[in-house]
Amino acid sequence: MDKFHIRGGRPLYGRVSVSGAKNAALPCMAAALLTAETVTLHNVPYVRDCMTLRRLLEDLGATVLTPELRTHKISAAHVEVLEAPYELVKTMRASVLVLGPLVARFGRARVSLPGGCAIGTRPIDLHLEGLKKLGADVSLEAGYVVARAPQSGRLRGAEIEFSKVTVTGTENLMMAATLAHGRTVLRNAAREPEVVDLAELLNRMGARVRGAGTDTIEIEGVESLTGAEHTIIPDRIETGTFLIAAAITRGELEVKNCRPEHLAAVIDKLRAVGVEVEEINQSTLCVSGKDRAFVARDVVTEPYPCFPTDMQAQYMALMTQAEGTARITETIFENRFMHAAEMMRMGAQIEIEGHTAIVHGPTPLMGAHVQASDLRASASLVLAGLAAEGETLIDRVYHIDRGYEKIEDKLRAVGAAIERIR
Ligand code: EPZ
């Protein structure tokens, strides 16, 4: 298992470029199952989760060509297997995104239940309830979801109200509804930019999706969808991670190929803390932590457009360097503070009270041997290591490879002393 070795205390200076958003690429790749024609996706990030989904699509019988590293040409003309096996789904729960498209186009699917992960049980009950409302017969067999369209072979449009905001639940049902007979309305839908990006691709494929980005999405079913070409949006979480990397190392970074409008809540919060963040244009941010005193600010994670749960761990790292006490409340997942214990081993002062972490700062961080537990926790430990005095060794960096493209190369290019130990 690879490790990262970091020598901290060096301010970052220079320019970083943001890759495509993993959480937009995954549903867009799954959407290719809705048509027999080729879907071409550009700016797909070179990360493990996208490789995993590519392999799943190929196991289903689709062909995936990559004429360039970040361009995927997906053709699902000859899909014979309608099953997503446990071995694969357990490594990446987003595989559940093939469920909606498979049932909608082929009338049947057998997808392993994803099982929990480090940050929580993460059920998919809302996905399944929605499929049933669209007329599918859904049963659980030996840890697998088996879903079948009605006798007619086609799902039927329906009104679906989510009892809780679910990003992939919204995406799964939006995809399923594109080929259903009639009109579907999704209420209390997720508003994340990744949902909007998927809707743009679906409409390019001939779907009729309206309202993506709001909490009510309407889909008029059509007979079939065509191929399309689409460029994946930049990753707003990678962008936020680099903003904090500059702040916590007291450096200055120019962040290119990003979309500031997709992380307004994060930018507002960092400015309130005292980080200097300047929007140069629609795709460039300049951030500085130089000679800045940071003030502790509370935060509550909530669905978009509020402060994202995927930035909570990174923000906690910054709060260890801020003056005062910050209360960080996690409302999305039940167990997403595992990074706190590792940061405490580096000298942070954090108390956990239920869903709230209370961070007292500033405290000097000392390098240590730490362990990553999930994707964003790993990123927060990299940030802590960059700010810490001395050397930090981070185990299990495969977590970080799931969602960050060559993060050590990007950080080294702006002055970080970080190397991967295989
Ligand atoms: C998406 O996960 C993201 N993943 C996550 O990013 C992100 O943290 C999460 O949304 C929240 O923003 C992808 O987009 C691939 P949810 P998802 O369904 O869709 C509960 C990362 O770091 N829930 O919005 O799985 C669930 O337990 C990953 O890139 C149900 O109860 O999250 C959670 O508490 C981590 N039943 C809450 O809703 C369901 O059927 C939000 O989950 C579905 C969800």
Coordinates of C-alpha atoms and ligand atoms in Angstrom, one line a residue:
M1 CA 0.0 0.0 0.0
D2 CA 1.4 3.4 -1.0
K3 CA 2.2 6.0 1.6
F4 CA 2.9 9.7 1.4
H5 CA 6.0 11.2 3.1
I6 CA 5.7 14.9 3.7
R7 CA 8.1 17.4 5.2
G8 CA 5.9 20.3 6.4
G9 CA 6.4 24.0 7.1
R10 CA 6.9 25.1 3.5
P11 CA 4.5 27.8 2.1
L12 CA 3.0 26.8 -1.3
Y13 CA 3.5 29.2 -4.2
G14 CA 2.5 29.0 -7.8
R15 CA -0.3 27.7 -10.0
V16 CA -2.4 24.5 -9.8
S17 CA -4.9 23.3 -12.3
V18 CA -8.1 21.6 -11.2
S19 CA -9.2 18.3 -12.8
G20 CA -12.7 17.2 -13.8
A21 CA -15.2 16.4 -11.0
K22 CA -15.2 12.7 -10.1
N23 CA -18.8 13.1 -8.8
A24 CA -19.9 14.5 -12.2
A25 CA -17.9 12.0 -14.3
L26 CA -19.4 8.9 -12.5
P27 CA -23.1 9.6 -13.3
C28 CA -22.2 10.9 -16.8
M29 CA -20.4 7.6 -17.5
A30 CA -23.3 5.6 -16.2
A31 CA -25.7 7.7 -18.5
A32 CA -24.0 6.2 -21.5
L33 CA -25.9 3.0 -20.7
L34 CA -29.1 4.8 -21.8
T35 CA -28.2 4.7 -25.5
A36 CA -26.7 2.3 -28.1
E37 CA -24.8 5.3 -29.6
T38 CA -21.4 6.6 -28.5
V39 CA -21.2 9.1 -25.6
T40 CA -18.0 11.1 -25.6
L41 CA -16.9 12.6 -22.3
H42 CA -14.0 15.1 -22.0
N43 CA -12.2 16.2 -18.8
V44 CA -12.8 12.9 -17.1
P45 CA -10.4 12.9 -14.1
Y46 CA -7.7 10.3 -14.1
V47 CA -8.7 8.9 -10.7
R48 CA -9.4 5.4 -9.4
D49 CA -13.2 5.7 -9.0
C50 CA -13.5 6.5 -12.7
M51 CA -11.3 3.5 -13.6
T52 CA -13.5 1.3 -11.4
L53 CA -16.6 2.4 -13.2
R54 CA -15.0 2.0 -16.6
R55 CA -14.2 -1.6 -15.7
L56 CA -17.8 -2.1 -14.5
L57 CA -19.2 -0.7 -17.8
E58 CA -16.8 -3.0 -19.7
D59 CA -17.9 -6.0 -17.6
L60 CA -21.5 -5.2 -18.6
G61 CA -20.5 -5.4 -22.3
A62 CA -19.9 -1.7 -23.1
T63 CA -16.8 -0.6 -24.9
V64 CA -14.8 2.3 -23.5
L65 CA -12.1 3.9 -25.6
T66 CA -9.8 6.6 -24.3
P67 CA -8.2 8.3 -27.3
E68 CA -6.7 10.7 -24.7
L69 CA -6.1 10.0 -21.1
R70 CA -9.2 12.2 -20.0
T71 CA -11.5 11.5 -22.9
H72 CA -13.8 8.5 -22.7
K73 CA -15.8 7.3 -25.7
I74 CA -18.4 4.9 -24.3
S75 CA -20.6 2.7 -26.4
A76 CA -23.2 0.6 -24.7
A77 CA -24.6 -0.9 -28.0
H78 CA -23.8 -4.5 -26.9
V79 CA -24.6 -4.7 -23.2
E80 CA -25.4 -8.3 -22.4
V81 CA -24.7 -8.6 -18.7
L82 CA -27.1 -6.7 -16.6
E83 CA -25.4 -7.3 -13.3
A84 CA -23.0 -5.3 -11.1
P85 CA -21.2 -7.8 -8.9
Y86 CA -20.4 -7.4 -5.2
E87 CA -16.6 -7.6 -5.7
L88 CA -16.8 -4.4 -7.7
V89 CA -19.7 -2.5 -6.0
K90 CA -18.2 -3.0 -2.5
T91 CA -15.1 -1.0 -3.7
M92 CA -17.2 1.8 -5.0
R93 CA -20.7 2.4 -3.9
A94 CA -21.3 4.9 -6.8
S95 CA -21.5 1.8 -8.9
V96 CA -25.2 1.9 -7.9
L97 CA -25.6 4.6 -10.5
V98 CA -25.8 1.8 -13.2
L99 CA -29.1 0.6 -11.7
G100 CA -31.4 3.3 -13.0
P101 CA -30.0 3.3 -16.6
L102 CA -30.0 -0.5 -16.8
V103 CA -33.6 -0.9 -15.7
A104 CA -34.8 2.0 -17.9
R105 CA -33.1 0.8 -21.1
F106 CA -33.1 -3.0 -20.7
G107 CA -36.0 -3.5 -18.3
R108 CA -33.9 -5.4 -15.8
A109 CA -30.8 -5.1 -13.5
R110 CA -29.2 -7.0 -10.7
V111 CA -26.9 -4.8 -8.6
S112 CA -25.1 -5.7 -5.4
L113 CA -26.1 -3.6 -2.4
P114 CA -23.1 -1.3 -1.9
G115 CA -22.7 -2.0 1.8
G116 CA -21.5 0.7 4.1
C117 CA -18.2 2.4 4.0
A118 CA -16.0 4.2 6.6
I119 CA -18.2 7.3 6.8
G120 CA -21.5 5.6 7.4
T121 CA -24.1 2.8 6.5
R122 CA -25.1 4.8 3.4
P123 CA -28.3 2.9 2.4
I124 CA -29.9 3.2 -1.0
D125 CA -33.5 2.9 0.2
L126 CA -34.5 6.2 -1.5
H127 CA -33.1 5.0 -4.8
L128 CA -35.2 1.8 -4.5
E129 CA -38.4 3.5 -3.4
G130 CA -38.1 5.8 -6.3
L131 CA -37.6 3.0 -8.8
K132 CA -40.7 1.3 -7.4
K133 CA -42.7 4.5 -7.9
L134 CA -41.6 4.4 -11.5
G135 CA -43.3 1.0 -11.8
A136 CA -40.2 -1.3 -11.3
D137 CA -40.5 -4.5 -9.3
V138 CA -37.6 -4.3 -6.8
S139 CA -36.6 -7.2 -4.6
L140 CA -33.5 -8.1 -2.5
E141 CA -31.9 -11.4 -3.1
A142 CA -28.7 -12.5 -1.4
G143 CA -27.3 -9.0 -1.0
Y144 CA -28.3 -8.0 -4.5
V145 CA -31.0 -5.6 -5.6
V146 CA -33.0 -7.2 -8.5
A147 CA -35.1 -4.6 -10.3
R148 CA -37.5 -5.3 -13.2
A149 CA -39.5 -2.9 -15.3
P150 CA -43.3 -3.7 -15.7
Q151 CA -44.4 -6.2 -18.3
S152 CA -44.6 -3.5 -20.9
G153 CA -40.8 -3.3 -20.6
R154 CA -41.0 0.5 -19.9
L155 CA -41.0 2.4 -16.6
R156 CA -43.8 4.8 -16.0
G157 CA -43.4 8.5 -15.1
A158 CA -44.3 9.3 -11.5
E159 CA -44.2 12.0 -8.8
I160 CA -41.4 11.2 -6.4
E161 CA -40.7 13.2 -3.2
F162 CA -37.4 12.4 -1.5
S163 CA -37.7 12.3 2.3
K164 CA -34.0 13.3 2.4
V165 CA -31.8 15.0 -0.1
T166 CA -29.7 12.3 -1.9
V167 CA -27.3 13.2 -4.7
T168 CA -26.9 9.8 -6.4
G169 CA -30.5 9.0 -5.6
T170 CA -31.5 12.1 -7.6
E171 CA -29.1 11.2 -10.4
N172 CA -30.2 7.5 -10.5
L173 CA -33.9 8.4 -10.8
M174 CA -33.4 11.3 -13.2
M175 CA -31.6 8.8 -15.6
A176 CA -34.3 6.2 -15.1
A177 CA -37.1 8.7 -15.8
T178 CA -35.6 9.8 -19.2
L179 CA -36.9 6.6 -20.9
A180 CA -40.0 6.2 -18.8
H181 CA -43.4 6.5 -20.4
G182 CA -44.8 9.9 -19.4
R183 CA -43.8 12.7 -17.0
T184 CA -41.7 12.3 -13.8
V185 CA -41.3 15.0 -11.1
L186 CA -38.5 14.7 -8.5
R187 CA -39.2 16.8 -5.4
N188 CA -36.7 17.7 -2.7
A189 CA -34.1 16.8 -5.3
A190 CA -30.4 17.4 -4.8
R191 CA -29.2 20.7 -6.3
E192 CA -25.4 19.9 -6.6
P193 CA -23.6 21.1 -9.7
E194 CA -22.9 17.5 -10.5
V195 CA -26.7 16.9 -10.9
V196 CA -26.9 19.9 -13.3
D197 CA -23.9 18.6 -15.3
L198 CA -25.6 15.2 -15.7
A199 CA -28.9 16.9 -16.8
E200 CA -27.0 18.8 -19.4
L201 CA -25.5 15.6 -20.8
L202 CA -28.9 13.9 -20.7
N203 CA -30.5 16.8 -22.6
R204 CA -27.7 16.6 -25.2
M205 CA -28.7 13.0 -25.6
G206 CA -32.2 14.0 -26.4
A207 CA -33.8 13.7 -22.9
R208 CA -36.2 16.4 -21.7
V209 CA -35.0 17.3 -18.2
R210 CA -36.0 20.7 -16.7
G211 CA -35.2 22.2 -13.3
A212 CA -31.9 20.6 -12.5
G213 CA -30.2 22.7 -9.9
T214 CA -33.4 23.4 -8.1
D215 CA -35.2 21.2 -5.7
T216 CA -37.9 20.2 -8.3
I217 CA -36.8 18.4 -11.5
E218 CA -39.2 17.5 -14.2
I219 CA -38.5 14.8 -16.8
E220 CA -40.6 14.1 -19.9
G221 CA -39.9 10.5 -20.9
V222 CA -38.8 9.8 -24.5
E223 CA -38.6 6.6 -26.6
S224 CA -34.8 6.6 -26.9
L225 CA -31.7 8.6 -26.4
T226 CA -28.8 9.4 -28.8
G227 CA -25.1 9.7 -28.4
A228 CA -23.6 13.0 -27.3
E229 CA -20.4 14.8 -26.5
H230 CA -19.9 16.6 -23.2
T231 CA -17.2 18.1 -21.0
I232 CA -17.2 17.3 -17.3
I233 CA -17.3 20.3 -14.9
P234 CA -14.2 21.0 -12.7
D235 CA -14.0 19.4 -9.3
R236 CA -15.3 21.9 -6.7
I237 CA -13.9 19.8 -3.8
E238 CA -10.4 19.5 -5.3
T239 CA -10.6 23.3 -5.8
G240 CA -11.6 23.9 -2.1
T241 CA -8.8 21.5 -1.0
F242 CA -6.2 23.6 -2.8
L243 CA -7.7 26.9 -1.4
I244 CA -7.1 25.4 2.1
A245 CA -3.7 24.1 1.1
A246 CA -2.5 27.7 0.3
A247 CA -4.2 29.1 3.5
I248 CA -2.8 26.5 5.9
T249 CA 0.8 26.8 4.6
R250 CA 0.6 30.6 4.6
G251 CA 1.3 30.5 0.9
E252 CA -0.3 31.9 -2.3
L253 CA -1.8 29.9 -5.1
E254 CA -3.5 30.6 -8.4
V255 CA -6.1 27.9 -9.0
K256 CA -6.9 27.4 -12.7
N257 CA -9.7 25.6 -14.6
C258 CA -12.1 25.9 -11.6
R259 CA -15.7 27.2 -11.3
P260 CA -15.8 29.6 -8.3
E261 CA -19.6 29.8 -8.5
H262 CA -19.7 26.1 -7.5
L263 CA -18.0 26.6 -4.2
A264 CA -19.5 30.0 -3.0
A265 CA -20.3 28.7 0.5
V266 CA -16.7 27.5 0.9
I267 CA -15.2 30.8 -0.4
D268 CA -17.5 32.8 1.9
K269 CA -16.5 30.8 4.9
L270 CA -12.7 31.0 4.1
R271 CA -13.0 34.8 3.7
A272 CA -14.8 35.0 7.1
V273 CA -11.9 33.0 8.6
G274 CA -9.4 35.6 7.2
V275 CA -8.2 33.8 4.1
E276 CA -7.7 36.1 1.1
V277 CA -9.7 34.7 -1.8
E278 CA -10.0 36.6 -5.1
E279 CA -12.1 35.6 -8.1
I280 CA -9.9 36.5 -11.1
N281 CA -12.5 35.3 -13.6
Q282 CA -15.0 32.5 -14.1
S283 CA -12.3 29.8 -14.0
T284 CA -9.5 31.2 -11.9
L285 CA -9.1 31.9 -8.1
C286 CA -6.2 33.5 -6.3
V287 CA -5.9 32.5 -2.6
S288 CA -3.4 33.7 0.0
G289 CA -2.7 32.8 3.6
K290 CA 0.4 34.9 3.8
D291 CA 0.7 37.1 6.9
R292 CA -2.9 36.4 7.8
A293 CA -4.3 35.7 11.2
F294 CA -7.1 33.2 11.0
V295 CA -10.2 33.5 13.1
A296 CA -12.1 30.3 14.2
R297 CA -15.6 30.2 12.5
D298 CA -18.3 27.6 13.1
V299 CA -19.6 25.6 10.2
V300 CA -22.5 23.2 9.6
T301 CA -22.4 20.8 6.6
E302 CA -25.6 20.8 4.5
P303 CA -26.7 19.9 1.0
Y304 CA -25.7 22.3 -1.9
P305 CA -25.6 25.3 -2.0
C306 CA -24.5 25.2 1.6
F307 CA -21.1 24.2 3.0
P308 CA -20.4 20.6 1.6
T309 CA -19.7 17.6 3.8
D310 CA -16.8 16.8 1.4
M311 CA -15.0 19.9 2.6
Q312 CA -15.6 19.3 6.3
A313 CA -12.3 17.4 7.0
Q314 CA -10.2 19.8 5.1
Y315 CA -11.8 22.7 7.0
M316 CA -11.1 21.1 10.3
A317 CA -7.4 21.0 9.5
L318 CA -7.5 24.8 8.9
M319 CA -9.4 25.4 12.1
T320 CA -6.5 23.9 14.1
Q321 CA -4.5 27.0 12.9
A322 CA -7.3 29.5 13.7
E323 CA -7.6 31.7 16.8
G324 CA -10.4 30.6 19.0
T325 CA -12.9 27.7 19.1
A326 CA -14.7 26.4 16.0
R327 CA -17.7 24.2 16.2
I328 CA -17.9 21.9 13.1
T329 CA -21.3 20.2 12.8
E330 CA -21.6 17.3 10.3
T331 CA -25.3 16.7 9.4
I332 CA -25.0 14.5 6.3
F333 CA -23.1 11.4 7.5
E334 CA -23.1 9.7 10.8
N335 CA -19.4 8.9 11.2
R336 CA -17.2 11.5 9.4
F337 CA -14.8 12.7 12.1
M338 CA -12.2 9.9 11.9
H339 CA -9.6 12.4 10.7
A340 CA -10.0 14.2 14.1
A341 CA -8.2 11.5 16.1
E342 CA -5.3 11.5 13.6
M343 CA -5.0 15.3 13.8
M344 CA -5.0 15.1 17.6
R345 CA -1.9 12.8 17.3
M346 CA -0.3 15.7 15.4
G347 CA -1.1 18.1 18.3
A348 CA -4.6 19.4 17.4
Q349 CA -7.0 20.0 20.3
I350 CA -10.4 18.7 19.2
E351 CA -13.4 17.3 21.2
I352 CA -16.1 15.3 19.6
E353 CA -19.6 15.9 21.0
G354 CA -22.0 13.8 18.9
H355 CA -22.2 15.3 15.4
T356 CA -20.1 18.3 16.4
A357 CA -16.3 18.6 16.5
I358 CA -15.0 21.4 18.7
V359 CA -11.6 22.6 17.5
H360 CA -9.5 24.9 19.8
G361 CA -6.8 26.8 18.0
P362 CA -4.2 27.7 17.1
T363 CA -2.1 24.7 18.1
P364 CA 1.2 23.9 16.4
L365 CA 1.1 20.7 14.5
M366 CA 3.9 18.2 14.7
G367 CA 4.5 15.6 11.9
A368 CA 3.5 12.0 12.8
H369 CA 2.7 8.6 11.3
V370 CA -1.0 8.8 10.5
Q371 CA -3.6 6.7 8.7
A372 CA -6.2 7.7 6.2
S373 CA -9.7 6.3 6.5
D374 CA -11.6 7.8 3.6
L375 CA -11.1 10.0 0.6
R376 CA -11.6 13.4 2.2
A377 CA -10.1 12.5 5.6
S378 CA -6.9 11.6 3.6
A379 CA -6.9 15.0 2.0
S380 CA -7.2 16.6 5.4
L381 CA -4.2 14.7 6.7
V382 CA -2.2 15.8 3.7
L383 CA -3.1 19.4 4.5
A384 CA -2.2 18.9 8.2
G385 CA 1.1 17.4 7.2
L386 CA 1.9 20.3 4.9
A387 CA 1.4 22.7 7.8
A388 CA 3.1 20.6 10.5
E389 CA 6.7 21.0 11.7
G390 CA 8.6 17.9 10.8
E391 CA 7.8 14.8 8.9
T392 CA 4.4 13.1 8.3
L393 CA 3.9 9.6 7.0
I394 CA 0.3 8.9 5.7
D395 CA -0.7 5.2 5.2
R396 CA -3.4 3.9 2.8
V397 CA -3.2 6.7 0.3
Y398 CA -5.3 4.6 -2.1
H399 CA -8.2 6.4 -0.5
I400 CA -6.9 9.7 -1.8
D401 CA -6.2 8.2 -5.3
R402 CA -9.9 7.5 -5.6
G403 CA -10.8 11.2 -5.9
Y404 CA -7.6 13.3 -6.5
E405 CA -5.6 13.1 -9.7
K406 CA -1.9 12.9 -8.8
I407 CA -2.3 15.2 -5.9
E408 CA 1.4 14.8 -4.8
D409 CA 2.6 15.9 -8.3
K410 CA 0.3 19.0 -8.2
L411 CA 1.5 19.9 -4.7
R412 CA 5.2 19.3 -5.4
A413 CA 4.9 21.6 -8.4
V414 CA 4.0 24.5 -6.0
G415 CA 6.7 23.8 -3.5
A416 CA 5.4 21.0 -1.2
A417 CA 8.0 18.4 0.0
I418 CA 5.8 15.4 -0.6
E419 CA 6.6 12.1 -2.2
R420 CA 4.8 8.8 -2.7
I421 CA 6.4 5.7 -1.2
R422 CA 5.3 2.6 -3.0
Ligands
EPZ1 C1 -22.7 11.8 -2.9 O1 -22.8 10.6 -2.2 C2 -21.2 12.0 -3.2 N1 -20.7 10.8 -4.0 C3 -20.4 12.0 -1.8 O2 -19.1 12.2 -2.1 C4 -21.0 13.1 -1.0 O3 -20.3 13.1 0.2 C5 -22.5 13.0 -0.8 O4 -23.1 12.9 -2.1 C6 -23.1 14.1 -0.1 O5 -22.9 15.3 -0.7 C7 -21.0 10.9 -5.3 O6 -21.6 11.8 -5.8 C8 -20.5 9.7 -6.1 P1 -26.3 11.0 -0.6 P2 -24.3 9.9 -2.0 O7 -27.2 10.0 -1.2 O8 -25.1 10.2 -3.2 C9 -28.6 9.2 3.2 C10 -16.8 11.8 -2.0 O9 -16.1 12.2 -1.1 N2 -29.2 8.4 2.2 O10 -26.5 12.4 -1.0 O11 -24.0 8.5 -1.7 C11 -27.1 8.9 3.3 O12 -26.8 7.9 4.2 C12 -18.1 11.2 -1.8 O13 -16.6 12.1 -3.2 C13 -30.3 7.5 2.6 O14 -30.6 7.5 3.8 O15 -24.8 10.7 -0.8 C14 -26.5 10.2 3.8 O16 -26.6 10.3 5.2 C15 -18.2 10.7 -0.3 N3 -30.9 6.7 1.7 C16 -27.4 11.3 3.1 O17 -28.6 10.6 2.7 C17 -30.6 6.7 0.4 O18 -31.2 6.0 -0.4 C18 -26.8 11.9 1.9 O19 -26.4 10.8 1.0 C19 -29.5 7.6 0.0 C20 -28.9 8.4 0.9

